[in-house]
Amino acid sequence: MRILILLSLLMVSLTAKADLRGELQSLTEHLVVDGGSQLPSGGRVHLPVIVEDFYSRQDYQAAWQDRQQAQRMLDLLRGSFDDGLSPDDYHYSELMALWSLRNDEWPEKDRARARFDVLLTDGILLYIQHMAKGKVDPRLLDPTFNYAQLDFDIHTISGQLQQAIAEDSIDEILERLRPAMPFYYQMVAALRHYRALAASGEFRALPTDVVLKPGQEYPVVPDLAERLVQLGYLPSAGPDRRYGGAVQDAVRVFQRDHGLDVDGIVGAQSYHFLNMTPAERVDALRVNLDRVRWIAQDLSDEMLVVNVAGYELYYIRGDELLWETPVMVGTIAHQTPIFTKRLRYLEFNPTWTVPRSIIGRSLLPKFKADQSYIAEQNYLLYDRRGEVVNPASIDWANANMGNFPYRVVQQPWESNALGRVKFMFPNSYAIYLHDTPSRYLFSRSARAFSSGCVRVKEPLRLAELLLDDSQQWSLSQVEAVVDSRKPQVRVPMEREVDVMLMYWTTSPARDGRMQFHADIYGKDAPALAILDAPPEAS
């Protein structure tokens, strides 16, 4: 009798597994046979082809049979919120609704269990994908983007997920994929801080009708001090209405962190950032967390990172920030593109071959107005045979870009547009790092002045650091080469150094706080719209 009971229970178990297997096969085959991402039992799958391949590889057996493991996976999906992502992109609310009924009788139990299994698999896969390379596809916003990202090959991912479930190692995989950059973890901490501040309801806009100048009394000063406490710039606030002392010092640090003129005067620009709401800061951090995920799998041991929005260049070796310097970047009309390339060589006393677009936009009108400008600015004109042309032989009155076949090259000198040195990482955009004769512009807080290239404030110091040879290329020796006026002295790079052009509207400050920068190219809003939208099926 006992044997019959055991056999009966075994048959019930086998029947239940068979029914569940049938439901899983029906659900997942529907995703590819019918070509849709909607499950017939409810819910939408974001990675239907990978999900179907995953279940077919394991003969349509349930993946999440260990309840403790399933609970931890739900906790992982909930934790995506801390990385600036939305748990509901990974079916979290749907899964929790099903999970809450697990100890009761699910209506259409096998179908509900199959739906839970498929949605959890899809959610985990999509979360892994987003952690590996970001939710937003950077190429939709920056067609120049060429950073290497992980390839989600269907069969490879299916097999790796099977192994990870068997080894119970999915949380370790996600932790390895999380960007191993201090900058990323600083943003995560800042995100938590500003979310708490937004939830507290304690943020009130400061009145902006009075410009605050040191040494004078204003009713708004106590509120200003409290705002600086909220943002981490003051340890405490008091009732003093006189603007100065610790409050003024904190304002100066705040101005530095937000790319403003550091003058201690609170005017329109300072008020703009002081009144940036916690919710706005949360959105900026979420967008930039995703931007870090875009490039996290393509970091080099040694790199020059240009933050276009922050007007800064960082020289990083290993995990160490060796040096940083201000830069100028492209104007809104001529934006610096976002891409990465290997630094190949440095060139001292460079010539500048002027792009046709700049000739037509800027130089040709000046040449036509005053031919002496050509010699004064040390330009040479070359014909198609490569021979120098006498400007006096050109019919300037009728000259236009349609009949101006000449190559314009500025010779090396102190006012050469490229300055004394350029840093070459050959690319199809003719973008590089270089010196500039317009060094006075580095005193400006907003420095979008170039035609796309990146102008470096201390280029000779950067050259010394990159060449890293105190015997042959000390700073004094670099300066001697420049002072010699010997044209186009090319020095190849003997180490692998990558130049990474990025666009971050938040960046780490020197003392652990986050800096927030103006979104000069207007890239944040479209990135945030995609980040907030439901994922598209792929």
Coordinates of C-alpha atoms in Angstrom, one line a residue:
M1 CA 0.0 0.0 0.0
R2 CA 2.8 2.4 0.9
I3 CA 4.5 1.7 -2.4
L4 CA 1.3 2.5 -4.3
I5 CA 1.0 5.8 -2.5
L6 CA 4.6 6.7 -3.3
L7 CA 4.1 5.8 -6.9
S8 CA 0.9 7.8 -7.0
L9 CA 2.7 10.9 -5.6
L10 CA 5.6 10.4 -8.1
M11 CA 3.1 10.2 -11.0
V12 CA 1.4 13.4 -9.8
S13 CA 4.8 15.1 -9.6
L14 CA 5.8 13.9 -13.1
T15 CA 2.4 15.0 -14.5
A16 CA 2.8 18.5 -12.8
K17 CA 6.3 18.8 -14.3
A18 CA 5.0 17.8 -17.7
D19 CA 2.2 20.3 -17.5
L20 CA 4.6 23.1 -16.5
R21 CA 7.0 22.1 -19.2
G22 CA 4.2 22.2 -21.8
E23 CA 3.2 25.7 -20.6
L24 CA 6.9 26.9 -20.8
Q25 CA 7.2 25.5 -24.3
S26 CA 3.9 27.0 -25.4
L27 CA 4.8 30.4 -23.9
T28 CA 8.3 30.7 -25.3
E29 CA 7.7 29.2 -28.7
H30 CA 4.9 31.8 -29.1
L31 CA 7.5 34.5 -28.7
V32 CA 9.3 33.5 -31.9
V33 CA 6.6 31.7 -33.9
D34 CA 4.1 34.5 -33.6
G35 CA 6.8 37.1 -33.7
G36 CA 5.5 39.1 -30.8
S37 CA 6.8 40.0 -27.3
Q38 CA 3.5 39.6 -25.5
L39 CA 2.9 36.5 -23.5
P40 CA -0.6 35.0 -24.1
S41 CA -0.9 34.6 -20.3
G42 CA 0.0 38.2 -19.7
G43 CA 3.2 40.2 -19.6
R44 CA 5.6 41.5 -22.1
V45 CA 9.0 39.9 -22.8
H46 CA 11.9 42.3 -23.7
L47 CA 14.4 39.7 -25.1
P48 CA 12.1 37.1 -26.7
V49 CA 14.7 35.5 -28.9
I50 CA 17.2 35.0 -26.1
V51 CA 14.4 33.8 -23.7
E52 CA 13.2 31.2 -26.2
D53 CA 16.7 30.0 -26.9
F54 CA 17.3 29.7 -23.2
Y55 CA 14.3 27.4 -22.5
S56 CA 14.8 25.3 -25.7
R57 CA 18.4 24.6 -24.6
Q58 CA 17.1 23.2 -21.3
D59 CA 14.2 21.3 -22.8
Y60 CA 11.7 23.8 -21.4
Q61 CA 12.3 22.9 -17.8
A62 CA 11.6 25.7 -15.2
A63 CA 14.7 27.7 -14.4
W64 CA 13.7 29.0 -11.0
Q65 CA 12.8 26.0 -8.9
D66 CA 14.8 27.0 -5.9
R67 CA 12.6 29.4 -4.0
Q68 CA 15.4 31.0 -2.0
Q69 CA 17.3 31.7 -5.2
A70 CA 14.2 33.2 -6.8
Q71 CA 13.7 35.4 -3.8
R72 CA 17.3 36.7 -4.1
M73 CA 16.8 37.4 -7.8
L74 CA 13.7 39.5 -6.9
D75 CA 15.8 41.4 -4.4
L76 CA 18.5 41.9 -7.1
L77 CA 15.9 43.4 -9.5
R78 CA 14.6 45.7 -6.7
G79 CA 18.2 46.8 -6.1
S80 CA 18.4 48.1 -9.7
F81 CA 16.8 51.3 -8.3
D82 CA 20.1 52.1 -6.5
D83 CA 21.9 52.2 -9.9
G84 CA 19.4 54.7 -11.3
L85 CA 17.4 52.1 -13.2
S86 CA 13.7 51.1 -12.8
P87 CA 12.9 47.7 -11.3
D88 CA 9.7 47.6 -13.3
D89 CA 11.8 47.5 -16.5
Y90 CA 12.6 44.0 -15.2
H91 CA 8.9 43.0 -14.4
Y92 CA 9.5 43.6 -10.7
S93 CA 5.9 44.6 -9.8
E94 CA 4.4 41.8 -12.0
L95 CA 6.8 39.2 -10.5
M96 CA 6.0 40.4 -6.9
A97 CA 2.3 40.1 -7.6
L98 CA 2.8 36.5 -8.6
W99 CA 5.3 35.8 -5.9
S100 CA 2.8 37.0 -3.2
L101 CA 0.5 34.1 -4.3
R102 CA 3.1 31.4 -4.3
N103 CA 1.9 29.8 -1.0
D104 CA -1.7 29.8 -2.3
E105 CA -3.3 28.1 -5.2
W106 CA -2.5 30.1 -8.3
P107 CA -5.4 30.2 -10.7
E108 CA -4.2 28.1 -13.7
K109 CA -1.3 27.2 -11.6
D110 CA 1.1 25.8 -14.3
R111 CA 0.4 28.7 -16.6
A112 CA 1.1 31.2 -13.7
R113 CA 4.2 29.4 -12.7
A114 CA 5.4 29.4 -16.3
R115 CA 4.7 33.1 -16.7
F116 CA 6.6 33.8 -13.5
D117 CA 9.6 31.7 -14.6
V118 CA 9.7 33.4 -18.1
L119 CA 9.3 36.9 -16.7
L120 CA 12.1 36.4 -14.1
T121 CA 14.4 35.0 -16.7
D122 CA 13.7 37.9 -19.0
G123 CA 14.1 40.4 -16.2
I124 CA 17.5 39.0 -15.1
L125 CA 18.8 38.9 -18.6
L126 CA 17.7 42.5 -19.3
Y127 CA 19.2 43.7 -16.0
I128 CA 22.5 42.0 -16.9
Q129 CA 22.4 43.7 -20.3
H130 CA 21.7 47.1 -18.8
M131 CA 24.5 46.8 -16.2
A132 CA 26.9 45.6 -18.9
K133 CA 26.4 48.4 -21.4
G134 CA 23.7 50.8 -20.2
K135 CA 20.0 50.9 -20.9
V136 CA 20.2 53.8 -23.4
D137 CA 21.8 53.0 -26.7
P138 CA 24.4 55.7 -27.0
R139 CA 24.5 55.4 -30.8
L140 CA 20.9 56.8 -30.9
L141 CA 22.2 60.0 -29.4
D142 CA 25.8 60.2 -30.6
P143 CA 26.4 58.5 -34.0
T144 CA 30.1 59.0 -33.5
F145 CA 30.1 56.7 -30.4
N146 CA 32.6 53.8 -31.0
Y147 CA 33.4 52.4 -27.5
A148 CA 33.5 48.7 -27.4
Q149 CA 30.5 47.1 -25.6
L150 CA 29.7 43.5 -24.7
D151 CA 28.1 41.5 -27.4
F152 CA 25.0 39.7 -26.3
D153 CA 25.3 36.7 -28.5
I154 CA 22.1 34.6 -28.1
H155 CA 23.7 31.2 -27.6
T156 CA 26.5 32.4 -25.4
I157 CA 24.2 34.3 -23.1
S158 CA 21.7 31.4 -22.9
G159 CA 24.5 29.0 -21.9
Q160 CA 26.0 31.4 -19.4
L161 CA 22.7 32.0 -17.7
Q162 CA 22.1 28.2 -17.4
Q163 CA 25.5 27.9 -15.8
A164 CA 25.0 30.9 -13.5
I165 CA 21.7 29.5 -12.2
A166 CA 23.3 26.1 -11.6
E167 CA 26.2 27.7 -9.8
D168 CA 24.0 30.3 -8.1
S169 CA 26.3 33.1 -9.2
I170 CA 24.1 35.7 -10.9
D171 CA 24.6 38.2 -8.1
E172 CA 28.4 37.8 -8.5
I173 CA 28.1 38.4 -12.3
L174 CA 26.1 41.6 -11.8
E175 CA 28.6 42.8 -9.3
R176 CA 31.5 42.2 -11.8
L177 CA 29.6 44.1 -14.4
R178 CA 29.0 47.1 -12.2
P179 CA 31.5 49.7 -13.3
A180 CA 34.7 49.4 -11.2
M181 CA 35.2 53.2 -11.0
P182 CA 35.1 55.3 -7.8
F183 CA 33.3 57.9 -9.8
Y184 CA 30.4 55.5 -10.3
Y185 CA 30.1 54.7 -6.6
Q186 CA 30.2 58.4 -5.7
M187 CA 27.3 59.0 -8.0
V188 CA 25.4 56.1 -6.5
A189 CA 25.9 57.6 -3.0
A190 CA 24.9 61.1 -4.3
L191 CA 21.8 59.6 -5.9
R192 CA 20.8 58.1 -2.6
H193 CA 21.4 61.5 -0.8
Y194 CA 19.3 63.6 -3.3
R195 CA 16.5 61.0 -3.4
A196 CA 16.3 61.3 0.4
L197 CA 16.3 65.1 0.2
A198 CA 13.5 65.1 -2.5
A199 CA 11.4 62.8 -0.3
S200 CA 11.9 65.0 2.8
G201 CA 10.0 67.9 1.2
E202 CA 12.5 70.3 2.8
F203 CA 13.7 71.9 -0.4
R204 CA 12.4 75.4 -1.2
A205 CA 13.5 77.7 -4.0
L206 CA 15.6 80.7 -2.9
P207 CA 14.3 84.1 -4.1
T208 CA 16.5 85.3 -6.9
D209 CA 15.6 89.0 -7.0
V210 CA 18.7 90.2 -5.1
V211 CA 22.4 89.8 -6.0
L212 CA 24.3 88.9 -2.9
K213 CA 27.6 90.7 -2.4
P214 CA 30.0 90.0 0.5
G215 CA 29.9 92.3 3.6
Q216 CA 26.2 93.2 3.2
E217 CA 23.1 92.0 5.0
Y218 CA 20.2 90.2 3.2
P219 CA 17.2 88.4 4.6
V220 CA 17.9 85.4 2.3
V221 CA 21.3 84.6 3.8
P222 CA 20.1 82.1 6.5
D223 CA 18.1 80.3 3.7
L224 CA 21.2 80.3 1.5
A225 CA 23.2 78.8 4.4
E226 CA 20.6 76.1 4.9
R227 CA 20.7 75.3 1.2
L228 CA 24.5 74.9 1.4
V229 CA 24.1 72.6 4.3
Q230 CA 21.6 70.5 2.3
L231 CA 24.1 70.3 -0.6
G232 CA 27.0 69.4 1.6
Y233 CA 28.9 72.7 1.5
L234 CA 28.4 73.8 5.1
P235 CA 28.3 71.7 8.3
S236 CA 25.6 73.9 9.9
A237 CA 23.6 77.0 9.3
G238 CA 22.8 80.0 11.5
P239 CA 20.5 83.0 11.7
D240 CA 23.2 85.6 10.7
R241 CA 22.0 87.8 7.8
R242 CA 25.4 89.2 6.9
Y243 CA 26.8 87.6 3.8
G244 CA 30.4 86.6 4.2
G245 CA 32.7 84.4 6.2
A246 CA 32.0 80.6 6.0
V247 CA 28.9 81.1 3.9
Q248 CA 30.8 83.1 1.3
D249 CA 33.6 80.5 1.3
A250 CA 31.1 77.7 0.8
V251 CA 29.5 79.7 -2.1
R252 CA 32.9 79.9 -3.8
V253 CA 33.4 76.1 -3.5
F254 CA 29.9 75.6 -4.8
Q255 CA 30.6 77.9 -7.8
R256 CA 33.8 76.0 -8.6
D257 CA 31.9 72.7 -8.5
H258 CA 29.3 73.9 -10.9
G259 CA 31.6 75.5 -13.4
L260 CA 30.7 79.1 -12.5
D261 CA 32.9 82.1 -12.1
V262 CA 34.4 81.8 -8.6
D263 CA 33.8 85.3 -7.3
G264 CA 31.6 84.7 -4.2
I265 CA 28.9 86.9 -5.7
V266 CA 25.5 85.1 -5.8
G267 CA 23.8 86.2 -9.0
A268 CA 21.6 84.6 -11.7
Q269 CA 24.0 81.7 -12.6
S270 CA 24.6 80.8 -8.9
Y271 CA 20.9 80.9 -8.2
H272 CA 20.2 78.7 -11.2
F273 CA 22.3 75.9 -9.6
L274 CA 21.3 76.6 -6.0
N275 CA 17.7 76.2 -7.0
M276 CA 18.3 73.0 -9.0
T277 CA 15.8 70.7 -7.3
P278 CA 16.8 67.4 -5.7
A279 CA 14.7 65.7 -8.4
E280 CA 16.6 67.4 -11.2
R281 CA 19.9 66.3 -9.6
V282 CA 18.5 62.8 -9.3
D283 CA 17.7 62.8 -13.0
A284 CA 21.2 64.1 -13.9
L285 CA 22.8 61.4 -11.8
R286 CA 20.7 58.7 -13.4
V287 CA 21.6 59.8 -16.9
N288 CA 25.3 60.0 -16.1
L289 CA 25.3 56.6 -14.3
D290 CA 24.1 55.1 -17.5
R291 CA 26.8 57.0 -19.5
V292 CA 29.4 55.4 -17.3
R293 CA 27.9 52.0 -18.0
W294 CA 28.3 52.7 -21.7
I295 CA 32.0 52.7 -21.5
A296 CA 32.8 50.6 -18.4
Q297 CA 33.8 47.5 -20.5
D298 CA 36.3 49.6 -22.6
L299 CA 38.5 51.2 -20.1
S300 CA 42.3 51.3 -20.6
D301 CA 45.2 51.0 -18.1
E302 CA 46.3 54.5 -19.3
M303 CA 43.9 57.1 -20.7
L304 CA 43.2 60.7 -21.3
V305 CA 39.6 61.3 -20.4
V306 CA 38.0 64.5 -21.7
N307 CA 34.8 65.5 -20.0
V308 CA 33.3 67.8 -22.7
A309 CA 30.5 69.1 -20.5
G310 CA 32.9 69.8 -17.6
Y311 CA 35.6 71.4 -19.7
E312 CA 38.2 69.1 -18.0
L313 CA 40.9 66.6 -19.0
Y314 CA 41.9 63.8 -16.7
Y315 CA 45.1 61.8 -17.1
I316 CA 44.5 58.4 -15.5
R317 CA 47.0 55.5 -15.2
G318 CA 45.6 52.4 -13.5
D319 CA 43.3 53.6 -10.8
E320 CA 45.3 56.8 -10.2
L321 CA 44.4 60.3 -11.3
L322 CA 47.8 61.6 -12.3
W323 CA 46.9 65.0 -13.4
E324 CA 44.0 67.2 -14.6
T325 CA 43.7 70.4 -16.5
P326 CA 41.0 72.7 -18.0
V327 CA 40.1 72.4 -21.6
M328 CA 38.1 74.2 -24.3
V329 CA 35.6 72.2 -26.4
G330 CA 33.5 72.7 -29.4
T331 CA 30.7 75.3 -29.7
I332 CA 27.0 74.3 -29.8
A333 CA 27.1 74.6 -33.5
H334 CA 30.4 72.6 -33.8
Q335 CA 30.2 70.1 -31.1
T336 CA 33.1 67.9 -30.0
P337 CA 32.1 64.3 -30.9
I338 CA 32.0 61.5 -28.5
F339 CA 34.4 58.7 -29.3
T340 CA 37.7 57.0 -28.3
K341 CA 41.0 56.4 -30.2
R342 CA 44.5 55.4 -29.4
L343 CA 47.0 58.3 -29.0
R344 CA 49.7 57.8 -31.7
Y345 CA 52.1 60.7 -31.6
L346 CA 52.8 64.3 -30.4
E347 CA 53.8 67.0 -32.8
F348 CA 55.6 70.1 -31.7
N349 CA 55.5 73.3 -33.7
P350 CA 52.6 72.0 -35.9
T351 CA 51.2 73.4 -39.1
W352 CA 47.5 73.8 -39.3
T353 CA 45.7 72.7 -42.5
V354 CA 42.5 74.6 -42.3
P355 CA 39.3 72.5 -42.9
R356 CA 37.2 73.7 -45.8
S357 CA 34.3 74.4 -43.5
I358 CA 36.4 76.9 -41.6
I359 CA 37.8 78.5 -44.8
G360 CA 34.3 79.2 -46.0
R361 CA 32.9 80.3 -42.7
S362 CA 35.7 82.4 -41.4
L363 CA 38.9 82.8 -43.5
L364 CA 37.7 83.5 -47.0
P365 CA 35.7 86.6 -46.0
K366 CA 38.8 87.9 -44.2
F367 CA 41.1 87.1 -47.1
K368 CA 38.7 88.9 -49.5
A369 CA 38.5 91.9 -47.3
D370 CA 42.3 92.3 -46.7
Q371 CA 44.9 90.1 -48.5
S372 CA 47.6 91.3 -46.1
Y373 CA 45.9 89.2 -43.5
I374 CA 47.2 86.1 -45.2
A375 CA 50.8 87.0 -44.6
E376 CA 50.2 88.6 -41.2
Q377 CA 48.7 85.3 -39.9
N378 CA 51.4 83.2 -41.6
Y379 CA 49.1 81.3 -44.0
L380 CA 50.3 79.7 -47.2
L381 CA 48.0 78.8 -50.0
Y382 CA 48.7 75.6 -52.1
D383 CA 47.2 74.7 -55.4
R384 CA 46.2 71.1 -56.4
R385 CA 49.8 70.3 -57.5
G386 CA 51.0 71.2 -54.0
E387 CA 52.8 74.4 -55.1
V388 CA 52.6 77.7 -53.1
V389 CA 50.3 80.3 -54.7
N390 CA 50.9 84.0 -54.7
P391 CA 47.8 85.6 -53.1
A392 CA 48.1 88.5 -55.5
S393 CA 47.4 86.1 -58.4
I394 CA 43.9 85.3 -57.1
D395 CA 40.7 87.1 -58.3
W396 CA 39.5 87.9 -54.8
A397 CA 36.5 89.9 -56.0
N398 CA 34.9 86.9 -57.5
A399 CA 36.3 84.2 -55.1
N400 CA 33.8 81.9 -53.4
M401 CA 34.1 78.3 -52.1
G402 CA 32.9 77.0 -55.4
N403 CA 35.9 78.4 -57.2
F404 CA 38.5 78.4 -54.4
P405 CA 40.5 75.2 -54.9
Y406 CA 43.4 76.1 -52.6
R407 CA 44.6 74.3 -49.5
V408 CA 45.2 76.8 -46.7
V409 CA 48.0 75.9 -44.2
Q410 CA 49.1 78.1 -41.3
Q411 CA 52.8 77.8 -40.6
P412 CA 54.3 77.2 -37.1
W413 CA 54.5 80.4 -35.0
E414 CA 53.3 81.8 -31.7
S415 CA 49.8 82.6 -33.1
N416 CA 49.3 79.3 -34.9
A417 CA 45.7 78.1 -34.2
L418 CA 47.1 74.8 -32.8
G419 CA 49.6 76.6 -30.6
R420 CA 52.9 74.8 -29.9
V421 CA 51.9 71.2 -29.8
K422 CA 49.1 68.8 -30.9
F423 CA 48.3 65.3 -29.6
M424 CA 47.3 63.1 -32.5
F425 CA 44.8 60.2 -32.3
P426 CA 43.9 59.9 -36.0
N427 CA 40.2 59.8 -36.7
S428 CA 37.7 60.6 -39.4
Y429 CA 36.5 63.7 -37.7
A430 CA 39.9 65.6 -37.7
I431 CA 39.6 66.0 -34.0
Y432 CA 42.6 66.2 -31.7
L433 CA 44.0 67.8 -28.5
H434 CA 46.2 70.8 -29.0
D435 CA 47.6 74.1 -27.6
T436 CA 46.0 77.4 -28.4
P437 CA 47.2 81.0 -28.7
S438 CA 43.9 82.2 -27.1
R439 CA 44.9 81.2 -23.6
Y440 CA 43.0 84.1 -22.0
L441 CA 39.8 82.2 -22.7
F442 CA 40.7 79.7 -20.0
S443 CA 39.7 82.3 -17.5
R444 CA 36.1 81.8 -18.6
S445 CA 33.9 79.4 -16.6
A446 CA 32.1 78.2 -19.8
R447 CA 34.6 77.2 -22.5
A448 CA 32.8 76.0 -25.6
F449 CA 34.8 78.0 -28.1
S450 CA 36.5 75.6 -30.6
S451 CA 35.4 74.2 -33.9
G452 CA 35.3 70.7 -32.3
C453 CA 38.9 70.1 -31.3
V454 CA 39.9 70.1 -27.6
R455 CA 42.3 72.9 -26.5
V456 CA 44.4 72.1 -23.5
K457 CA 45.4 74.7 -20.9
E458 CA 48.8 73.3 -20.0
P459 CA 49.8 71.3 -23.2
L460 CA 53.6 71.3 -22.6
R461 CA 53.1 69.8 -19.1
L462 CA 50.8 67.2 -20.6
A463 CA 53.5 66.4 -23.3
E464 CA 56.1 66.0 -20.5
L465 CA 53.8 63.6 -18.6
L466 CA 52.9 61.5 -21.7
L467 CA 56.5 61.2 -22.9
D468 CA 57.5 60.2 -19.4
D469 CA 61.3 60.4 -20.1
S470 CA 63.2 62.7 -17.7
Q471 CA 66.4 62.2 -19.7
Q472 CA 65.2 63.2 -23.1
W473 CA 61.8 64.9 -22.5
S474 CA 61.9 67.0 -19.4
L475 CA 59.7 70.1 -19.3
S476 CA 62.8 72.3 -20.1
Q477 CA 63.7 70.0 -23.1
V478 CA 60.1 70.2 -24.3
E479 CA 60.2 74.0 -24.1
A480 CA 63.6 74.0 -25.9
V481 CA 62.1 72.1 -28.9
V482 CA 59.2 74.5 -29.1
D483 CA 61.5 77.6 -28.8
S484 CA 63.7 76.2 -31.6
R485 CA 60.8 76.9 -34.0
K486 CA 61.8 73.7 -35.9
P487 CA 58.6 72.8 -37.7
Q488 CA 56.6 69.6 -37.2
V489 CA 58.8 67.7 -34.7
R490 CA 56.9 64.4 -34.4
V491 CA 57.4 62.2 -31.4
P492 CA 55.7 58.8 -31.5
M493 CA 54.0 57.4 -28.4
E494 CA 55.8 54.3 -27.1
R495 CA 53.0 53.3 -24.7
E496 CA 49.4 52.5 -25.3
V497 CA 47.4 55.6 -24.2
D498 CA 43.7 56.0 -25.2
V499 CA 42.0 59.3 -25.6
M500 CA 38.4 59.0 -24.4
L501 CA 36.0 61.9 -25.3
M502 CA 32.9 61.7 -23.0
Y503 CA 30.0 63.9 -22.0
W504 CA 29.2 63.9 -18.3
T505 CA 27.1 66.6 -16.7
T506 CA 28.1 65.3 -13.3
S507 CA 31.7 64.6 -12.2
P508 CA 33.6 64.0 -9.0
A509 CA 34.8 67.0 -7.1
R510 CA 38.1 67.0 -5.3
D511 CA 36.7 66.4 -1.8
G512 CA 34.2 63.7 -2.6
R513 CA 31.1 65.8 -3.6
M514 CA 29.6 65.7 -7.0
Q515 CA 30.0 68.5 -9.5
F516 CA 27.0 69.4 -11.7
H517 CA 27.7 71.0 -15.0
A518 CA 25.5 72.9 -17.5
D519 CA 24.2 70.6 -20.2
I520 CA 25.8 72.7 -23.0
Y521 CA 24.8 70.4 -25.9
G522 CA 21.4 69.5 -24.5
K523 CA 22.1 65.8 -24.4
D524 CA 20.5 65.0 -21.0
A525 CA 16.9 65.4 -21.9
P526 CA 16.8 62.9 -24.8
A527 CA 18.9 60.4 -22.7
L528 CA 16.5 60.7 -19.7
A529 CA 13.4 60.2 -22.0
I530 CA 14.8 56.9 -23.1
L531 CA 15.9 56.0 -19.6
D532 CA 12.4 56.6 -18.3
A533 CA 10.6 54.8 -21.2
P534 CA 9.7 51.1 -21.1
P535 CA 12.3 49.0 -22.7
E536 CA 11.8 48.1 -26.3
A537 CA 11.7 44.4 -27.3
S538 CA 14.8 43.2 -29.1

